[in-house]
Amino acid sequence: MTATSGAACGKVILLGEHAVVYGVPAIAAGITRGALAEAEPAPDGRASLVLGGSEHGFEGAGDELAQAFAALCAELPGAPPARVRAESALPPGGGLGSSAALGVAIARAVGALAGGAPSDRVLAAAGAWERVFHGNPSGIDTTAAALGGCFRYTRADGAAPLEMRSDLWLCVGLTGVASSTKAMVASVAHLFERKPEIKDSTLQGITALVQNAALAISAGDIVGLGRLMDLNQMLLAGLFVSTEDLERLCDLARQRGALGAKLTGKGGGGAAIALLDAHSDAEAGGAGAPIIEAWRAAGYDGFITPIRSARALHAG
Ligand code: PMV
């Protein structure tokens, strides 16, 4: 049998992180930069997984990796024991869904050995993989990895894809500072306990921004979406989850023409996203290059990546 392959997207939260923990909807998206996996039936019948170059690998996973791979394969009972090679182009631990992208790509590649796993099986397999690393994850990362595009997400109802008028282009900037989702969520909870008035006003504000952003995305209003991202960043800074590095990344991006910029995910480090004024891949290269250059000059790494509309994704 010939080798099979699977691909999956990375994840960003465009608006609504932290508020989503309190029931407010967030808008998340799958970015094209993600993970790839190749699988073939194991000649000796023993399943194995090799992760690519160490800088793209899943750092610090240790024995958990074997456990996660076993949990994933157990959700794909029709597939033969597989020899898998996988690689993520996302920094591990940066809030960009690297482990979920690996889980979905591996599940797709292994599932393809048995003729292709349906999407609910892929999500179940990637969910089992994620639970080994992250306990009880919300499912936002695996959904973004599998679906791509933009989607509205609530804890109660899960993901609902958002119709996009056109692709969106982002610069993603990396602080290089690791932070813990659990600790950042706990720090916001602590602030809300001490200052309930901040909780009410922030959650109301973010709810309105997310509603308007969903409308902006479906109308193709990227200028409006950028402004809403800037406002969301102000509210996140008010929750003390932004950092000097994140503010620097956002300021540099705005100075170099980004339509809006904010942290993405837990904050306290991790990554920032900047929305580009672009309607095509070629325009994105032109609009993104000065931002990446400014970030590199300031000592930060970054990359340009699109969020493809679901239509474009399905067209292949
Ligand atoms: O772990 P990250 O960076 O993908 O961020 C998670 C998003 C939060 O809203 C902060 C937490 C959550 O569980 O939704």
mmCIF file of C-alpha atoms and ligand atoms in Angstrom:
data_model
loop_
_atom_site.group_PDB
_atom_site.id
_atom_site.type_symbol
_atom_site.label_atom_id
_atom_site.label_comp_id
_atom_site.label_asym_id
_atom_site.label_seq_id
_atom_site.Cartn_x
_atom_site.Cartn_y
_atom_site.Cartn_z
ATOM 1 C CA MET A 1 0.000 0.000 0.000
ATOM 2 C CA THR A 2 1.275 3.494 -0.794
ATOM 3 C CA ALA A 3 1.908 6.150 1.826
ATOM 4 C CA THR A 4 -0.892 8.559 2.740
ATOM 5 C CA SER A 5 -0.705 12.117 3.985
ATOM 6 C CA GLY A 6 -2.716 14.513 6.117
ATOM 7 C CA ALA A 7 -2.534 18.270 6.672
ATOM 8 C CA ALA A 8 -4.069 20.566 9.290
ATOM 9 C CA CYS A 9 -4.206 24.268 10.147
ATOM 10 C CA GLY A 10 -2.782 26.206 13.071
ATOM 11 C CA LYS A 11 -5.100 28.337 15.213
ATOM 12 C CA VAL A 12 -5.517 31.977 16.106
ATOM 13 C CA ILE A 13 -8.213 33.649 18.160
ATOM 14 C CA LEU A 14 -9.230 36.769 16.234
ATOM 15 C CA LEU A 15 -11.356 38.163 19.058
ATOM 16 C CA GLY A 16 -12.872 37.064 22.369
ATOM 17 C CA GLU A 17 -10.151 35.082 24.201
ATOM 18 C CA HIS A 18 -10.562 35.010 27.985
ATOM 19 C CA ALA A 19 -14.145 36.324 27.678
ATOM 20 C CA VAL A 20 -14.985 32.968 26.041
ATOM 21 C CA VAL A 21 -14.272 31.299 29.402
ATOM 22 C CA TYR A 22 -17.294 33.248 30.790
ATOM 23 C CA GLY A 23 -19.683 32.191 28.023
ATOM 24 C CA VAL A 24 -19.060 35.058 25.569
ATOM 25 C CA PRO A 25 -18.542 33.909 21.952
ATOM 26 C CA ALA A 26 -15.033 34.101 20.501
ATOM 27 C CA ILE A 27 -14.034 34.222 16.845
ATOM 28 C CA ALA A 28 -11.271 31.754 16.065
ATOM 29 C CA ALA A 29 -9.696 30.747 12.785
ATOM 30 C CA GLY A 30 -7.523 28.129 11.168
ATOM 31 C CA ILE A 31 -4.363 29.571 9.617
ATOM 32 C CA THR A 32 -2.776 27.846 6.647
ATOM 33 C CA ARG A 33 0.512 27.381 8.467
ATOM 34 C CA GLY A 34 0.045 24.157 10.396
ATOM 35 C CA ALA A 35 1.159 20.533 10.430
ATOM 36 C CA LEU A 36 1.753 17.721 7.931
ATOM 37 C CA ALA A 37 1.843 13.969 8.467
ATOM 38 C CA GLU A 38 2.663 10.950 6.314
ATOM 39 C CA ALA A 39 1.627 7.417 7.179
ATOM 40 C CA GLU A 40 2.274 3.926 5.856
ATOM 41 C CA PRO A 41 1.293 0.528 7.200
ATOM 42 C CA ALA A 42 3.985 -0.569 9.686
ATOM 43 C CA PRO A 43 5.887 -3.483 8.058
ATOM 44 C CA ASP A 44 6.400 -5.173 11.438
ATOM 45 C CA GLY A 45 2.856 -4.380 12.581
ATOM 46 C CA ARG A 46 4.116 -1.999 15.307
ATOM 47 C CA ALA A 47 2.746 1.528 15.189
ATOM 48 C CA SER A 48 5.341 4.292 15.554
ATOM 49 C CA LEU A 49 5.523 8.061 15.334
ATOM 50 C CA VAL A 50 8.493 10.242 14.424
ATOM 51 C CA LEU A 51 8.201 14.010 14.808
ATOM 52 C CA GLY A 52 10.301 16.161 12.486
ATOM 53 C CA GLY A 53 13.192 18.546 13.245
ATOM 54 C CA SER A 54 13.454 19.391 16.918
ATOM 55 C CA GLU A 55 12.591 23.056 16.483
ATOM 56 C CA HIS A 56 9.265 22.053 14.943
ATOM 57 C CA GLY A 57 8.702 19.030 17.109
ATOM 58 C CA PHE A 58 6.434 18.724 20.073
ATOM 59 C CA GLU A 59 8.886 19.708 22.777
ATOM 60 C CA GLY A 60 8.895 18.136 26.196
ATOM 61 C CA ALA A 61 6.230 15.626 25.315
ATOM 62 C CA GLY A 62 8.388 12.633 26.411
ATOM 63 C CA ASP A 63 6.415 9.453 27.006
ATOM 64 C CA GLU A 64 3.217 11.426 26.668
ATOM 65 C CA LEU A 65 3.790 11.410 22.941
ATOM 66 C CA ALA A 66 3.567 7.621 22.685
ATOM 67 C CA GLN A 67 0.522 7.692 24.937
ATOM 68 C CA ALA A 68 -1.163 10.385 22.836
ATOM 69 C CA PHE A 69 -0.398 8.516 19.600
ATOM 70 C CA ALA A 70 -1.893 5.322 21.053
ATOM 71 C CA ALA A 71 -5.006 7.226 22.184
ATOM 72 C CA LEU A 72 -5.367 8.748 18.711
ATOM 73 C CA CYS A 73 -5.002 5.393 16.901
ATOM 74 C CA ALA A 74 -7.531 3.787 19.260
ATOM 75 C CA GLU A 75 -10.149 6.196 17.844
ATOM 76 C CA LEU A 76 -9.448 4.946 14.298
ATOM 77 C CA PRO A 77 -10.183 1.237 14.698
ATOM 78 C CA GLY A 78 -10.366 0.462 10.952
ATOM 79 C CA ALA A 79 -6.794 1.631 10.258
ATOM 80 C CA PRO A 80 -3.800 -0.755 10.278
ATOM 81 C CA PRO A 81 -0.861 -0.152 12.676
ATOM 82 C CA ALA A 82 0.912 2.787 11.042
ATOM 83 C CA ARG A 83 4.395 4.177 10.777
ATOM 84 C CA VAL A 84 3.942 7.963 10.876
ATOM 85 C CA ARG A 85 6.224 10.933 10.296
ATOM 86 C CA ALA A 86 4.804 14.304 11.268
ATOM 87 C CA GLU A 87 6.002 17.846 11.376
ATOM 88 C CA SER A 88 4.567 21.136 12.641
ATOM 89 C CA ALA A 89 5.522 24.530 11.229
ATOM 90 C CA LEU A 90 4.158 26.216 14.369
ATOM 91 C CA PRO A 91 6.140 27.057 17.504
ATOM 92 C CA PRO A 92 5.194 24.651 20.296
ATOM 93 C CA GLY A 93 3.514 26.233 23.325
ATOM 94 C CA GLY A 94 2.911 29.521 21.510
ATOM 95 C CA GLY A 95 -0.911 29.382 21.641
ATOM 96 C CA LEU A 96 -1.066 28.644 17.907
ATOM 97 C CA GLY A 97 -2.473 25.143 18.255
ATOM 98 C CA SER A 98 0.653 23.216 17.249
ATOM 99 C CA SER A 99 -0.276 20.032 19.096
ATOM 100 C CA ALA A 100 -3.866 20.047 17.782
ATOM 101 C CA ALA A 101 -2.615 20.583 14.212
ATOM 102 C CA LEU A 102 -0.308 17.581 14.637
ATOM 103 C CA GLY A 103 -3.186 15.520 16.052
ATOM 104 C CA VAL A 104 -5.512 16.327 13.145
ATOM 105 C CA ALA A 105 -2.801 15.835 10.486
ATOM 106 C CA ILE A 106 -1.793 12.470 11.980
ATOM 107 C CA ALA A 107 -5.434 11.355 12.337
ATOM 108 C CA ARG A 108 -6.066 12.265 8.698
ATOM 109 C CA ALA A 109 -2.972 10.419 7.458
ATOM 110 C CA VAL A 110 -3.681 7.291 9.549
ATOM 111 C CA GLY A 111 -7.386 7.412 8.672
ATOM 112 C CA ALA A 112 -6.483 7.599 4.975
ATOM 113 C CA LEU A 113 -4.779 4.188 5.259
ATOM 114 C CA ALA A 114 -8.281 2.780 5.759
ATOM 115 C CA GLY A 115 -9.816 4.798 2.920
ATOM 116 C CA GLY A 116 -10.260 8.108 4.788
ATOM 117 C CA ALA A 117 -11.747 8.834 8.209
ATOM 118 C CA PRO A 118 -14.910 10.982 8.359
ATOM 119 C CA SER A 119 -14.422 14.385 9.990
ATOM 120 C CA ASP A 120 -16.123 13.435 13.275
ATOM 121 C CA ARG A 121 -13.670 10.492 13.626
ATOM 122 C CA VAL A 122 -10.718 12.772 12.862
ATOM 123 C CA LEU A 123 -11.917 15.217 15.542
ATOM 124 C CA ALA A 124 -12.459 12.395 18.044
ATOM 125 C CA ALA A 125 -8.966 11.006 17.370
ATOM 126 C CA ALA A 126 -7.323 14.443 17.608
ATOM 127 C CA GLY A 127 -9.371 15.151 20.755
ATOM 128 C CA ALA A 128 -8.024 11.966 22.384
ATOM 129 C CA TRP A 129 -4.461 13.048 21.437
ATOM 130 C CA GLU A 130 -5.035 16.545 22.875
ATOM 131 C CA ARG A 131 -6.459 15.247 26.158
ATOM 132 C CA VAL A 132 -3.153 13.510 26.921
ATOM 133 C CA PHE A 133 -1.329 16.861 26.700
ATOM 134 C CA HIS A 134 -3.956 19.339 27.875
ATOM 135 C CA GLY A 135 -6.354 17.526 30.205
ATOM 136 C CA ASN A 136 -9.758 18.847 29.209
ATOM 137 C CA PRO A 137 -9.292 21.221 26.247
ATOM 138 C CA SER A 138 -12.181 23.295 24.894
ATOM 139 C CA GLY A 139 -11.874 21.847 21.388
ATOM 140 C CA ILE A 140 -11.192 25.250 19.799
ATOM 141 C CA ASP A 141 -7.722 24.142 18.637
ATOM 142 C CA THR A 142 -8.780 20.838 17.044
ATOM 143 C CA THR A 143 -11.766 22.542 15.384
ATOM 144 C CA ALA A 144 -9.517 25.226 13.873
ATOM 145 C CA ALA A 145 -6.997 22.580 12.800
ATOM 146 C CA ALA A 146 -9.648 20.528 11.026
ATOM 147 C CA LEU A 147 -11.976 23.233 9.675
ATOM 148 C CA GLY A 148 -9.766 26.165 8.745
ATOM 149 C CA GLY A 149 -11.656 29.384 7.910
ATOM 150 C CA CYS A 150 -13.245 31.537 10.619
ATOM 151 C CA PHE A 151 -15.728 30.296 13.156
ATOM 152 C CA ARG A 152 -17.709 31.568 16.095
ATOM 153 C CA TYR A 153 -17.102 29.543 19.216
ATOM 154 C CA THR A 154 -18.941 29.296 22.510
ATOM 155 C CA ARG A 155 -18.335 26.892 25.348
ATOM 156 C CA ALA A 156 -21.978 25.856 25.312
ATOM 157 C CA ASP A 157 -22.503 25.349 21.588
ATOM 158 C CA GLY A 158 -19.026 24.758 20.145
ATOM 159 C CA ALA A 159 -18.102 25.967 16.664
ATOM 160 C CA ALA A 160 -20.260 27.542 13.957
ATOM 161 C CA PRO A 161 -18.389 28.411 10.716
ATOM 162 C CA LEU A 162 -18.599 32.070 9.619
ATOM 163 C CA GLU A 163 -19.134 32.839 5.963
ATOM 164 C CA MET A 164 -16.111 34.820 4.715
ATOM 165 C CA ARG A 165 -16.268 37.211 1.792
ATOM 166 C CA SER A 166 -12.594 36.637 1.014
ATOM 167 C CA ASP A 167 -9.404 35.248 2.528
ATOM 168 C CA LEU A 168 -7.808 37.217 5.396
ATOM 169 C CA TRP A 169 -4.047 37.687 5.763
ATOM 170 C CA LEU A 170 -2.203 37.934 9.044
ATOM 171 C CA CYS A 171 1.290 38.554 10.273
ATOM 172 C CA VAL A 172 1.870 36.418 13.341
ATOM 173 C CA GLY A 173 4.555 37.747 15.703
ATOM 174 C CA LEU A 174 6.230 35.573 18.322
ATOM 175 C CA THR A 175 7.328 36.970 21.672
ATOM 176 C CA GLY A 176 9.386 33.826 22.314
ATOM 177 C CA VAL A 177 8.048 33.905 25.879
ATOM 178 C CA ALA A 178 6.136 30.839 27.083
ATOM 179 C CA SER A 179 3.103 31.296 29.304
ATOM 180 C CA SER A 180 0.583 28.979 30.894
ATOM 181 C CA THR A 181 -3.067 29.088 29.801
ATOM 182 C CA LYS A 182 -4.128 27.866 33.244
ATOM 183 C CA ALA A 183 -2.187 30.625 35.034
ATOM 184 C CA MET A 184 -3.435 33.383 32.696
ATOM 185 C CA VAL A 185 -7.072 32.236 33.028
ATOM 186 C CA ALA A 186 -6.615 32.116 36.829
ATOM 187 C CA SER A 187 -5.189 35.656 36.906
ATOM 188 C CA VAL A 188 -8.249 36.996 35.044
ATOM 189 C CA ALA A 189 -10.561 35.077 37.416
ATOM 190 C CA HIS A 190 -8.744 36.634 40.368
ATOM 191 C CA LEU A 191 -9.129 40.143 38.913
ATOM 192 C CA PHE A 192 -12.852 39.550 38.254
ATOM 193 C CA GLU A 193 -13.354 38.367 41.863
ATOM 194 C CA ARG A 194 -11.758 41.517 43.247
ATOM 195 C CA LYS A 195 -13.368 43.916 40.761
ATOM 196 C CA PRO A 196 -16.770 42.664 39.579
ATOM 197 C CA GLU A 197 -17.411 46.001 37.826
ATOM 198 C CA ILE A 198 -14.420 45.323 35.547
ATOM 199 C CA LYS A 199 -15.840 41.871 34.809
ATOM 200 C CA ASP A 200 -19.223 43.246 33.755
ATOM 201 C CA SER A 201 -17.938 46.097 31.621
ATOM 202 C CA THR A 202 -15.194 44.028 29.945
ATOM 203 C CA LEU A 203 -17.469 41.126 29.085
ATOM 204 C CA GLN A 204 -20.118 43.488 27.707
ATOM 205 C CA GLY A 205 -17.502 45.299 25.653
ATOM 206 C CA ILE A 206 -15.991 42.124 24.215
ATOM 207 C CA THR A 207 -19.449 40.708 23.421
ATOM 208 C CA ALA A 208 -20.216 43.800 21.316
ATOM 209 C CA LEU A 209 -16.816 43.662 19.563
ATOM 210 C CA VAL A 210 -17.254 39.984 18.680
ATOM 211 C CA GLN A 211 -20.764 40.563 17.307
ATOM 212 C CA ASN A 212 -19.536 43.412 15.123
ATOM 213 C CA ALA A 213 -16.486 41.450 14.009
ATOM 214 C CA ALA A 214 -18.678 38.570 12.812
ATOM 215 C CA LEU A 215 -20.633 41.090 10.719
ATOM 216 C CA ALA A 216 -17.411 42.681 9.413
ATOM 217 C CA ILE A 217 -16.033 39.274 8.369
ATOM 218 C CA SER A 218 -19.175 38.309 6.481
ATOM 219 C CA ALA A 219 -19.304 41.746 4.801
ATOM 220 C CA GLY A 220 -15.601 41.605 3.837
ATOM 221 C CA ASP A 221 -14.976 44.813 5.850
ATOM 222 C CA ILE A 222 -11.339 44.245 6.806
ATOM 223 C CA VAL A 223 -10.785 47.871 7.858
ATOM 224 C CA GLY A 224 -13.643 47.550 10.351
ATOM 225 C CA LEU A 225 -12.345 44.177 11.531
ATOM 226 C CA GLY A 226 -8.900 45.692 12.167
ATOM 227 C CA ARG A 227 -10.388 48.484 14.328
ATOM 228 C CA LEU A 228 -12.351 45.939 16.346
ATOM 229 C CA MET A 229 -9.157 43.935 16.927
ATOM 230 C CA ASP A 230 -7.421 47.075 18.247
ATOM 231 C CA LEU A 231 -10.309 47.718 20.645
ATOM 232 C CA ASN A 232 -10.235 44.098 21.810
ATOM 233 C CA GLN A 233 -6.504 44.495 22.520
ATOM 234 C CA MET A 234 -7.258 47.515 24.761
ATOM 235 C CA LEU A 235 -9.763 45.497 26.770
ATOM 236 C CA LEU A 236 -7.307 42.580 27.049
ATOM 237 C CA ALA A 237 -4.593 44.963 28.266
ATOM 238 C CA GLY A 238 -7.104 46.101 30.909
ATOM 239 C CA LEU A 239 -7.183 42.478 32.110
ATOM 240 C CA PHE A 240 -3.366 42.548 32.479
ATOM 241 C CA VAL A 241 -2.836 39.688 30.028
ATOM 242 C CA SER A 242 -0.835 41.813 27.582
ATOM 243 C CA THR A 243 2.911 42.312 28.040
ATOM 244 C CA GLU A 244 5.543 44.797 26.881
ATOM 245 C CA ASP A 245 6.580 42.396 24.117
ATOM 246 C CA LEU A 246 3.000 41.995 22.905
ATOM 247 C CA GLU A 247 2.400 45.774 22.972
ATOM 248 C CA ARG A 248 5.649 46.309 21.068
ATOM 249 C CA LEU A 249 4.659 43.767 18.400
ATOM 250 C CA CYS A 250 1.231 45.425 18.040
ATOM 251 C CA ASP A 251 2.645 48.983 17.911
ATOM 252 C CA LEU A 252 5.276 48.085 15.306
ATOM 253 C CA ALA A 253 2.674 46.335 13.168
ATOM 254 C CA ARG A 254 0.291 49.320 13.289
ATOM 255 C CA GLN A 255 3.143 51.722 12.448
ATOM 256 C CA ARG A 256 3.958 49.549 9.424
ATOM 257 C CA GLY A 257 0.420 49.575 8.042
ATOM 258 C CA ALA A 258 -1.479 46.790 9.820
ATOM 259 C CA LEU A 259 -5.241 47.397 9.939
ATOM 260 C CA GLY A 260 -5.314 46.179 13.537
ATOM 261 C CA ALA A 261 -3.219 44.144 15.943
ATOM 262 C CA LYS A 262 -3.707 42.255 19.159
ATOM 263 C CA LEU A 263 -2.442 39.376 21.229
ATOM 264 C CA THR A 264 -3.953 35.996 20.380
ATOM 265 C CA GLY A 265 -4.865 33.369 22.972
ATOM 266 C CA LYS A 266 -3.803 33.424 26.592
ATOM 267 C CA GLY A 267 -1.337 36.360 26.478
ATOM 268 C CA GLY A 268 1.394 36.770 29.086
ATOM 269 C CA GLY A 269 3.752 35.963 26.176
ATOM 270 C CA GLY A 270 2.904 33.750 23.208
ATOM 271 C CA ALA A 271 1.923 35.457 19.955
ATOM 272 C CA ALA A 272 0.399 38.630 18.486
ATOM 273 C CA ILE A 273 -1.534 38.893 15.228
ATOM 274 C CA ALA A 274 -1.684 41.813 12.809
ATOM 275 C CA LEU A 275 -4.371 42.057 10.118
ATOM 276 C CA LEU A 276 -2.991 43.008 6.700
ATOM 277 C CA ASP A 277 -4.561 45.339 4.187
ATOM 278 C CA ALA A 278 -4.522 42.744 1.420
ATOM 279 C CA HIS A 279 -6.893 40.913 -0.883
ATOM 280 C CA SER A 280 -4.525 38.477 -2.550
ATOM 281 C CA ASP A 281 -1.437 36.414 -1.748
ATOM 282 C CA ALA A 282 0.712 38.846 -3.725
ATOM 283 C CA GLU A 283 -0.690 41.875 -1.861
ATOM 284 C CA ALA A 284 -0.175 40.061 1.456
ATOM 285 C CA GLY A 285 3.538 39.630 0.716
ATOM 286 C CA GLY A 286 3.833 43.372 0.031
ATOM 287 C CA ALA A 287 1.791 44.467 3.061
ATOM 288 C CA GLY A 288 3.365 41.991 5.465
ATOM 289 C CA ALA A 289 7.055 42.337 4.588
ATOM 290 C CA PRO A 290 7.619 45.718 6.362
ATOM 291 C CA ILE A 291 5.977 44.370 9.517
ATOM 292 C CA ILE A 292 8.090 41.198 9.591
ATOM 293 C CA GLU A 293 11.163 43.348 8.941
ATOM 294 C CA ALA A 294 10.340 45.695 11.845
ATOM 295 C CA TRP A 295 9.683 42.756 14.151
ATOM 296 C CA ARG A 296 12.976 41.079 13.204
ATOM 297 C CA ALA A 297 14.856 44.362 13.757
ATOM 298 C CA ALA A 298 13.327 44.475 17.244
ATOM 299 C CA GLY A 299 14.360 40.855 17.907
ATOM 300 C CA TYR A 300 11.071 39.029 17.270
ATOM 301 C CA ASP A 301 10.366 36.263 14.792
ATOM 302 C CA GLY A 302 7.185 36.204 12.723
ATOM 303 C CA PHE A 303 5.501 34.915 9.603
ATOM 304 C CA ILE A 304 2.728 35.781 7.135
ATOM 305 C CA THR A 305 -0.158 33.344 6.766
ATOM 306 C CA PRO A 306 -3.666 33.413 5.306
ATOM 307 C CA ILE A 307 -6.981 32.347 6.777
ATOM 308 C CA ARG A 308 -8.608 30.753 3.748
ATOM 309 C CA SER A 309 -12.349 31.027 3.366
ATOM 310 C CA ALA A 310 -13.980 27.602 3.687
ATOM 311 C CA ARG A 311 -14.927 27.824 0.012
ATOM 312 C CA ALA A 312 -11.268 28.205 -0.993
ATOM 313 C CA LEU A 313 -10.265 25.357 1.338
ATOM 314 C CA HIS A 314 -12.799 22.966 -0.125
ATOM 315 C CA ALA A 315 -11.756 23.917 -3.615
ATOM 316 C CA GLY A 316 -8.356 22.530 -2.557
HETATM 317 O O1 PMV B 1 -3.986 28.493 25.221
HETATM 318 P P1 PMV B 1 -4.282 29.550 24.189
HETATM 319 O O2 PMV B 1 -3.211 30.540 24.002
HETATM 320 O O3 PMV B 1 -4.768 28.961 22.918
HETATM 321 O O4 PMV B 1 -5.491 30.445 24.772
HETATM 322 C C1 PMV B 1 -6.681 29.903 25.211
HETATM 323 C C2 PMV B 1 -7.786 30.915 25.149
HETATM 324 C C3 PMV B 1 -8.361 31.327 26.501
HETATM 325 O O5 PMV B 1 -9.575 32.002 26.223
HETATM 326 C C4 PMV B 1 -7.419 32.271 27.215
HETATM 327 C C5 PMV B 1 -8.633 30.145 27.403
HETATM 328 C C6 PMV B 1 -9.738 29.225 26.964
HETATM 329 O O6 PMV B 1 -9.832 28.104 27.521
HETATM 330 O O7 PMV B 1 -10.555 29.586 26.109
#
